[in-house]
Amino acid sequence: MAQERPRALGELLRRPGNARCADCGAPDPDWASYTLGVFICLSCSAIHRNIPQVSKVKSVRLDAWEEAQVEFMAAHGNAAAEAAYEPHVPPFYYRPAPGDCHLLREQWIRAKYERQEFTDPEKQEPYSAGYREGFLWKRGRDNGQFLSRKFVLTEREGALKYFNRNDAKEPKAVMKIEHLNATFQPAKIGHPHGLQVTYLKDNSTRNIFVYHEDGKEMADWFNALRAARFHYLQVAFPGASDAELVPKLTRNYLKEGYMEKTGPKQTEGFRRRWFTMDDRRLMYFKDPLDAFARGEVFIGSSECGYTVLDGLPPSTQGHHWPHGITIVTPERRFLLACETEPEQRAWVEAFRKVVDRPMLPQEYAVEAHFKHKP
């Protein structure tokens, strides 16, 4: 009988909807919540364990199952749970992917099963109201200390603002929703709820780094920013479908890490810099947590004269790291060096993804601005 039960569960895994984790979509889930009736991956099962009042989990293959538990799984499953727990997920609400940080997955799972936010739109007020204010810990631009700052998000003004003092009349910064991106960066910021907010200031990229000790609070801010972006884009692109707009709400960086670079004359020594590939902008910083990039490179498409080459020109000197990359633009060549060959391959792959993609009309305007930069 003990062998029959795992076999019966294995057959259930082949049903539509059950072949992927009910929460993050990872393939081949081998855990299950026998109180919710869903099949989940190992990573999500660890989160379910932390809400035992809602969910109790077992391994599909390793644990003993009672007949009634198998029957419960058969009567439910991932498709039924989606219908029950996700009838009103706002299009802008972030659905986690397998590689996402713990906070995004945990808050999605808690919102869905514990708080049941997606069965009642009124529970979505914290991120769907179009206005939000509160305090976040923000990293100081010059001293690197995190200090409590008041933040206000207002869709009506199309901006996120923060204030250096609670009673300040004027904000320290106004970040237009139009040019804003938010991405969780727990490792870089050194906090599990660390969020990097990027915006354009005088057409240059500016970073701020924030966190909140409460995971729900931070996830609500993130989804409130996505909601504001969604409503802005609905107005900017009136004919676009939700499916077209959602990928534009927030984006993770294509690649980040250290490389060496030399200057435009290619005569000075190479310097180690932190690089971030954000869509077509390659930015470099002295430190990963710098507020402003030291420089930015626009990377267009191959049809517009952009190429990425393995290695450096034979005459190149001054680099310590052995694995070179040459980025050819219509104006000049950028010489970079990576410490290891796998890093070089990963960067070349990221660059080529961008170069192989045809440019959009609005990207030509961005390219023109880069060409006219002093």
Short mmCIF file of C-alpha atoms in Angstrom, two decimals:
data_model
loop_
_atom_site.label_atom_id
_atom_site.label_comp_id
_atom_site.label_asym_id
_atom_site.label_seq_id
_atom_site.Cartn_x
_atom_site.Cartn_y
_atom_site.Cartn_z
CA MET A 1 0.00 0.00 0.00
CA ALA A 2 2.89 2.38 0.82
CA GLN A 3 4.08 2.09 -2.80
CA GLU A 4 0.61 2.69 -4.25
CA ARG A 5 0.23 6.13 -2.71
CA PRO A 6 3.34 7.76 -4.30
CA ARG A 7 2.30 6.20 -7.62
CA ALA A 8 -1.18 7.72 -7.28
CA LEU A 9 0.39 11.11 -6.49
CA GLY A 10 2.71 10.73 -9.48
CA GLU A 11 -0.34 10.28 -11.69
CA LEU A 12 -1.90 13.42 -10.17
CA LEU A 13 1.24 15.37 -11.08
CA ARG A 14 0.51 14.66 -14.75
CA ARG A 15 -2.85 16.42 -14.57
CA PRO A 16 -3.14 19.88 -16.21
CA GLY A 17 -1.76 22.56 -13.89
CA ASN A 18 0.03 20.17 -11.54
CA ALA A 19 3.26 19.84 -13.54
CA ARG A 20 4.46 23.24 -12.30
CA CYS A 21 4.69 24.73 -8.81
CA ALA A 22 1.36 26.36 -7.90
CA ASP A 23 3.18 29.42 -6.53
CA CYS A 24 6.29 30.19 -8.61
CA GLY A 25 5.80 28.04 -11.72
CA ALA A 26 8.95 25.94 -11.28
CA PRO A 27 8.73 22.68 -13.26
CA ASP A 28 8.36 19.22 -11.69
CA PRO A 29 7.16 20.09 -8.17
CA ASP A 30 7.84 17.25 -5.75
CA TRP A 31 6.22 18.68 -2.61
CA ALA A 32 2.57 19.21 -1.80
CA SER A 33 0.40 21.08 0.67
CA TYR A 34 -2.07 18.45 1.80
CA THR A 35 -4.29 21.09 3.48
CA LEU A 36 -4.50 23.36 0.42
CA GLY A 37 -4.37 20.61 -2.21
CA VAL A 38 -1.52 22.13 -4.27
CA PHE A 39 1.74 20.76 -5.67
CA ILE A 40 4.72 23.04 -4.99
CA CYS A 41 8.51 23.15 -5.38
CA LEU A 42 11.06 22.69 -2.58
CA SER A 43 11.72 26.45 -2.23
CA CYS A 44 8.03 27.32 -1.90
CA SER A 45 7.43 24.38 0.46
CA ALA A 46 9.84 26.02 2.92
CA ILE A 47 7.62 29.13 2.93
CA HIS A 48 4.47 27.04 3.40
CA ARG A 49 6.10 25.45 6.47
CA ASN A 50 6.21 28.93 8.05
CA ILE A 51 2.41 29.28 7.87
CA PRO A 52 1.34 25.97 9.46
CA GLN A 53 -2.04 27.39 10.44
CA VAL A 54 -2.82 27.55 6.69
CA SER A 55 -0.61 24.96 5.02
CA LYS A 56 0.96 21.62 5.94
CA VAL A 57 3.41 20.06 3.51
CA LYS A 58 4.80 16.65 2.61
CA SER A 59 7.23 15.28 0.08
CA VAL A 60 5.43 13.55 -2.77
CA ARG A 61 8.10 10.86 -2.96
CA LEU A 62 9.69 10.57 0.48
CA ASP A 63 6.85 10.92 3.00
CA ALA A 64 4.10 8.46 3.93
CA TRP A 65 0.64 9.51 2.75
CA GLU A 66 -2.74 8.57 4.18
CA GLU A 67 -5.49 7.49 1.81
CA ALA A 68 -7.65 10.49 2.74
CA GLN A 69 -4.78 12.92 2.00
CA VAL A 70 -4.27 11.43 -1.48
CA GLU A 71 -8.01 11.69 -2.13
CA PHE A 72 -7.95 15.33 -1.00
CA MET A 73 -5.12 16.08 -3.48
CA ALA A 74 -7.10 14.30 -6.22
CA ALA A 75 -10.19 16.39 -5.49
CA HIS A 76 -8.24 19.65 -5.57
CA GLY A 77 -4.96 20.37 -7.42
CA ASN A 78 -3.27 23.48 -8.76
CA ALA A 79 -5.92 24.50 -11.30
CA ALA A 80 -8.69 24.36 -8.67
CA ALA A 81 -6.55 26.33 -6.18
CA GLU A 82 -5.88 29.02 -8.78
CA ALA A 83 -9.62 29.40 -9.36
CA ALA A 84 -10.27 29.56 -5.61
CA TYR A 85 -7.40 31.78 -4.44
CA GLU A 86 -6.57 33.93 -7.49
CA PRO A 87 -9.86 35.15 -9.01
CA HIS A 88 -8.97 38.86 -8.63
CA VAL A 89 -5.19 39.22 -8.98
CA PRO A 90 -4.58 42.75 -10.33
CA PRO A 91 -2.67 42.62 -13.64
CA PHE A 92 0.14 44.74 -12.13
CA TYR A 93 0.66 42.51 -9.07
CA TYR A 94 4.02 40.77 -9.33
CA ARG A 95 3.80 36.99 -9.74
CA PRO A 96 7.11 35.43 -8.68
CA ALA A 97 9.29 33.30 -10.93
CA PRO A 98 11.47 30.40 -9.68
CA GLY A 99 14.65 32.50 -9.45
CA ASP A 100 13.11 35.43 -7.56
CA CYS A 101 14.18 36.50 -4.08
CA HIS A 102 12.62 34.97 -0.98
CA LEU A 103 10.58 38.07 -0.13
CA LEU A 104 8.68 38.14 -3.43
CA ARG A 105 7.77 34.47 -3.18
CA GLU A 106 6.89 34.62 0.52
CA GLN A 107 4.63 37.66 0.19
CA TRP A 108 2.86 36.20 -2.86
CA ILE A 109 2.16 32.97 -0.95
CA ARG A 110 1.01 34.82 2.19
CA ALA A 111 -1.14 37.24 0.16
CA LYS A 112 -2.76 34.33 -1.68
CA TYR A 113 -3.47 31.78 1.06
CA GLU A 114 -3.05 33.51 4.42
CA ARG A 115 -4.48 36.99 3.75
CA GLN A 116 -6.60 35.90 0.74
CA GLU A 117 -6.06 39.28 -0.90
CA PHE A 118 -7.03 38.04 -4.35
CA THR A 119 -10.52 36.89 -3.41
CA ASP A 120 -11.55 40.40 -2.31
CA PRO A 121 -10.34 43.54 -4.19
CA GLU A 122 -10.96 45.65 -1.06
CA LYS A 123 -8.01 43.90 0.59
CA GLN A 124 -5.77 45.31 -2.18
CA GLU A 125 -6.12 48.90 -1.01
CA PRO A 126 -2.46 49.20 0.20
CA TYR A 127 -1.12 48.93 -3.35
CA SER A 128 -4.07 49.75 -5.62
CA ALA A 129 -5.33 53.06 -4.17
CA GLY A 130 -3.08 55.29 -6.31
CA TYR A 131 -1.60 56.98 -3.23
CA ARG A 132 0.74 55.66 -0.57
CA GLU A 133 2.93 57.25 2.08
CA GLY A 134 5.16 55.84 4.78
CA PHE A 135 8.69 55.57 6.08
CA LEU A 136 11.48 53.53 4.54
CA TRP A 137 15.11 53.16 5.52
CA LYS A 138 17.10 54.91 2.78
CA ARG A 139 20.84 54.70 2.19
CA GLY A 140 22.59 58.07 2.34
CA ARG A 141 24.22 59.08 -0.92
CA ASP A 142 27.50 60.20 0.64
CA ASN A 143 27.88 58.47 4.02
CA GLY A 144 26.27 55.10 3.24
CA GLN A 145 24.14 55.15 6.41
CA PHE A 146 20.52 54.02 6.26
CA LEU A 147 18.18 56.66 7.71
CA SER A 148 14.39 56.72 8.04
CA ARG A 149 12.84 58.87 5.31
CA LYS A 150 9.25 59.72 4.45
CA PHE A 151 8.15 58.53 1.00
CA VAL A 152 5.01 59.57 -0.87
CA LEU A 153 3.74 57.90 -4.04
CA THR A 154 1.04 59.79 -5.89
CA GLU A 155 -0.38 58.60 -9.20
CA ARG A 156 -2.17 61.92 -9.68
CA GLU A 157 1.20 63.70 -9.82
CA GLY A 158 2.87 60.74 -11.53
CA ALA A 159 5.70 60.75 -9.00
CA LEU A 160 7.42 59.09 -6.07
CA LYS A 161 8.86 61.65 -3.64
CA TYR A 162 10.95 61.44 -0.52
CA PHE A 163 11.55 63.99 2.23
CA ASN A 164 14.64 64.41 4.38
CA ARG A 165 12.55 65.57 7.32
CA ASN A 166 9.06 64.62 8.39
CA ASP A 167 7.99 68.28 8.46
CA ALA A 168 9.80 69.28 5.25
CA LYS A 169 7.64 71.25 2.83
CA GLU A 170 9.68 70.39 -0.26
CA PRO A 171 10.76 66.88 -1.24
CA LYS A 172 14.46 66.05 -1.47
CA ALA A 173 13.79 64.24 -4.76
CA VAL A 174 10.90 63.80 -7.19
CA MET A 175 11.06 60.60 -9.22
CA LYS A 176 8.76 60.55 -12.23
CA ILE A 177 6.79 57.31 -12.57
CA GLU A 178 7.46 57.51 -16.32
CA HIS A 179 11.21 56.86 -15.83
CA LEU A 180 11.16 54.75 -12.67
CA ASN A 181 12.22 51.15 -12.13
CA ALA A 182 12.29 49.08 -8.95
CA THR A 183 14.10 45.79 -8.44
CA PHE A 184 14.79 43.75 -5.31
CA GLN A 185 18.53 43.54 -4.58
CA PRO A 186 18.86 41.83 -1.17
CA ALA A 187 22.45 40.64 -1.68
CA LYS A 188 23.72 43.98 -2.99
CA ILE A 189 21.96 46.07 -0.30
CA GLY A 190 22.69 43.60 2.50
CA HIS A 191 19.07 43.29 3.67
CA PRO A 192 16.51 40.60 2.71
CA HIS A 193 13.96 43.32 1.85
CA GLY A 194 16.39 45.61 0.00
CA LEU A 195 14.89 47.43 -2.99
CA GLN A 196 16.82 49.43 -5.59
CA VAL A 197 14.82 52.27 -7.16
CA THR A 198 16.26 53.76 -10.34
CA TYR A 199 15.07 56.88 -12.13
CA LEU A 200 16.36 59.37 -14.67
CA LYS A 201 17.61 62.73 -13.45
CA ASP A 202 18.65 65.10 -16.28
CA ASN A 203 18.64 61.96 -18.47
CA SER A 204 21.26 60.28 -16.28
CA THR A 205 20.52 57.27 -14.10
CA ARG A 206 20.17 57.84 -10.35
CA ASN A 207 19.90 54.99 -7.82
CA ILE A 208 18.40 54.98 -4.35
CA PHE A 209 18.47 51.98 -2.01
CA VAL A 210 15.71 51.36 0.54
CA TYR A 211 14.29 48.66 2.78
CA HIS A 212 11.63 48.11 5.43
CA GLU A 213 11.87 45.58 8.25
CA ASP A 214 8.33 44.38 7.50
CA GLY A 215 8.22 42.18 4.40
CA LYS A 216 4.57 42.90 3.62
CA GLU A 217 5.21 46.66 3.81
CA MET A 218 8.08 46.38 1.32
CA ALA A 219 6.12 44.14 -1.06
CA ASP A 220 3.17 46.57 -0.88
CA TRP A 221 5.46 49.47 -1.86
CA PHE A 222 6.83 47.44 -4.77
CA ASN A 223 3.35 46.56 -6.05
CA ALA A 224 2.13 50.13 -5.51
CA LEU A 225 4.98 51.33 -7.76
CA ARG A 226 4.01 48.71 -10.35
CA ALA A 227 0.37 49.84 -10.15
CA ALA A 228 1.38 53.46 -10.74
CA ARG A 229 3.52 52.43 -13.72
CA PHE A 230 0.68 50.30 -15.08
CA HIS A 231 -1.82 53.16 -14.96
CA TYR A 232 0.70 55.56 -16.51
CA LEU A 233 1.37 53.12 -19.38
CA GLN A 234 -2.36 52.54 -19.95
CA VAL A 235 -2.64 56.26 -20.71
CA ALA A 236 0.62 56.42 -22.70
CA PHE A 237 -0.26 53.37 -24.84
CA PRO A 238 -4.08 53.37 -25.02
CA GLY A 239 -4.31 50.48 -27.51
CA ALA A 240 -1.95 48.14 -25.66
CA SER A 241 -3.21 45.00 -23.91
CA ASP A 242 -2.40 44.14 -20.29
CA ALA A 243 -0.12 41.36 -21.56
CA GLU A 244 1.91 43.96 -23.51
CA LEU A 245 2.13 46.42 -20.61
CA VAL A 246 2.93 44.10 -17.69
CA PRO A 247 6.54 43.29 -18.82
CA LYS A 248 7.26 47.04 -18.87
CA LEU A 249 6.24 47.70 -15.24
CA THR A 250 9.50 46.75 -13.56
CA ARG A 251 12.51 44.90 -14.90
CA ASN A 252 15.43 43.02 -13.45
CA TYR A 253 18.85 43.84 -14.82
CA LEU A 254 20.15 41.65 -17.65
CA LYS A 255 23.51 41.30 -15.87
CA GLU A 256 25.57 42.91 -13.12
CA GLY A 257 29.11 42.42 -11.89
CA TYR A 258 32.68 43.66 -11.88
CA MET A 259 34.74 44.24 -15.03
CA GLU A 260 37.76 46.34 -15.84
CA LYS A 261 37.56 49.22 -18.32
CA THR A 262 39.86 51.75 -19.91
CA GLY A 263 39.09 55.28 -21.13
CA PRO A 264 38.21 56.57 -24.61
CA LYS A 265 41.85 57.09 -25.66
CA GLN A 266 42.65 53.53 -24.51
CA THR A 267 46.02 54.67 -23.24
CA GLU A 268 45.31 54.85 -19.48
CA GLY A 269 45.32 51.75 -17.28
CA PHE A 270 42.22 49.60 -16.83
CA ARG A 271 40.16 50.25 -13.67
CA ARG A 272 37.83 47.84 -11.88
CA ARG A 273 34.23 49.04 -12.00
CA TRP A 274 30.78 47.64 -11.13
CA PHE A 275 28.72 47.28 -14.32
CA THR A 276 24.92 47.09 -14.65
CA MET A 277 23.22 46.19 -17.93
CA ASP A 278 19.76 47.78 -17.79
CA ASP A 279 17.99 47.15 -21.08
CA ARG A 280 20.13 49.12 -23.58
CA ARG A 281 22.01 51.17 -20.97
CA LEU A 282 25.34 49.76 -19.79
CA MET A 283 26.24 51.73 -16.65
CA TYR A 284 29.41 51.57 -14.61
CA PHE A 285 29.96 52.58 -11.00
CA LYS A 286 32.96 52.80 -8.68
CA ASP A 287 30.89 50.98 -6.04
CA PRO A 288 27.72 48.84 -6.50
CA LEU A 289 25.80 51.16 -4.11
CA ASP A 290 26.78 54.46 -5.74
CA ALA A 291 23.93 56.88 -6.37
CA PHE A 292 25.17 57.94 -9.80
CA ALA A 293 26.87 56.02 -12.59
CA ARG A 294 30.40 57.14 -13.53
CA GLY A 295 29.36 56.66 -17.12
CA GLU A 296 26.79 55.07 -19.40
CA VAL A 297 27.08 53.37 -22.78
CA PHE A 298 24.12 52.96 -25.12
CA ILE A 299 24.08 49.57 -26.84
CA GLY A 300 21.99 49.59 -29.99
CA SER A 301 21.29 46.85 -32.51
CA SER A 302 23.57 45.18 -35.05
CA GLU A 303 21.64 46.78 -37.93
CA CYS A 304 22.67 50.18 -36.52
CA GLY A 305 26.38 49.36 -36.38
CA TYR A 306 26.76 47.84 -32.90
CA THR A 307 28.83 44.68 -32.44
CA VAL A 308 30.22 42.69 -29.51
CA LEU A 309 33.56 40.91 -29.99
CA ASP A 310 35.40 38.35 -27.88
CA GLY A 311 38.83 39.56 -26.80
CA LEU A 312 40.70 42.86 -27.05
CA PRO A 313 42.77 44.37 -29.89
CA PRO A 314 46.28 42.79 -29.90
CA SER A 315 48.00 46.04 -28.92
CA THR A 316 45.92 46.56 -25.75
CA GLN A 317 47.90 47.04 -22.51
CA GLY A 318 47.16 47.84 -18.89
CA HIS A 319 44.50 45.23 -18.07
CA HIS A 320 44.99 42.82 -15.17
CA TRP A 321 42.11 40.51 -15.99
CA PRO A 322 42.72 38.23 -18.99
CA HIS A 323 39.30 37.76 -20.62
CA GLY A 324 38.53 40.72 -22.85
CA ILE A 325 35.38 42.06 -24.54
CA THR A 326 35.23 44.77 -27.20
CA ILE A 327 31.96 46.65 -27.72
CA VAL A 328 31.90 48.39 -31.10
CA THR A 329 29.54 51.35 -31.46
CA PRO A 330 29.23 53.73 -34.45
CA GLU A 331 31.29 56.30 -32.49
CA ARG A 332 34.01 54.30 -30.73
CA ARG A 333 35.14 51.03 -29.21
CA PHE A 334 34.78 50.19 -25.52
CA LEU A 335 37.38 47.82 -24.10
CA LEU A 336 36.44 45.69 -21.08
CA ALA A 337 38.06 42.76 -19.27
CA CYS A 338 36.61 40.01 -17.07
CA GLU A 339 38.35 38.04 -14.35
CA THR A 340 37.13 34.60 -15.48
CA GLU A 341 36.10 33.02 -18.75
CA PRO A 342 32.57 32.08 -17.51
CA GLU A 343 32.01 35.75 -16.56
CA GLN A 344 33.20 36.86 -19.99
CA ARG A 345 30.84 34.38 -21.69
CA ALA A 346 27.90 35.55 -19.55
CA TRP A 347 28.54 39.22 -20.36
CA VAL A 348 28.98 38.54 -24.09
CA GLU A 349 25.72 36.59 -24.11
CA ALA A 350 23.91 39.47 -22.34
CA PHE A 351 25.32 42.05 -24.78
CA ARG A 352 24.48 39.94 -27.84
CA LYS A 353 20.88 39.52 -26.67
CA VAL A 354 20.57 43.31 -26.79
CA VAL A 355 22.49 43.76 -30.05
CA ASP A 356 20.41 41.07 -31.81
CA ARG A 357 17.14 42.82 -30.90
CA PRO A 358 15.88 45.47 -33.35
CA MET A 359 15.60 48.95 -31.87
CA LEU A 360 12.20 50.45 -31.04
CA PRO A 361 11.33 53.94 -32.34
CA GLN A 362 11.69 55.51 -28.86
CA GLU A 363 15.14 53.91 -28.47
CA TYR A 364 16.46 55.95 -31.39
CA ALA A 365 15.71 59.09 -29.36
CA VAL A 366 17.69 57.68 -26.42
CA GLU A 367 20.57 56.82 -28.76
CA ALA A 368 20.54 60.36 -30.16
CA HIS A 369 20.85 61.77 -26.64
CA PHE A 370 23.90 59.57 -25.97
CA LYS A 371 25.53 60.75 -29.20
CA HIS A 372 25.13 64.38 -28.17
CA LYS A 373 26.44 63.90 -24.64
CA PRO A 374 29.52 66.04 -24.02
#
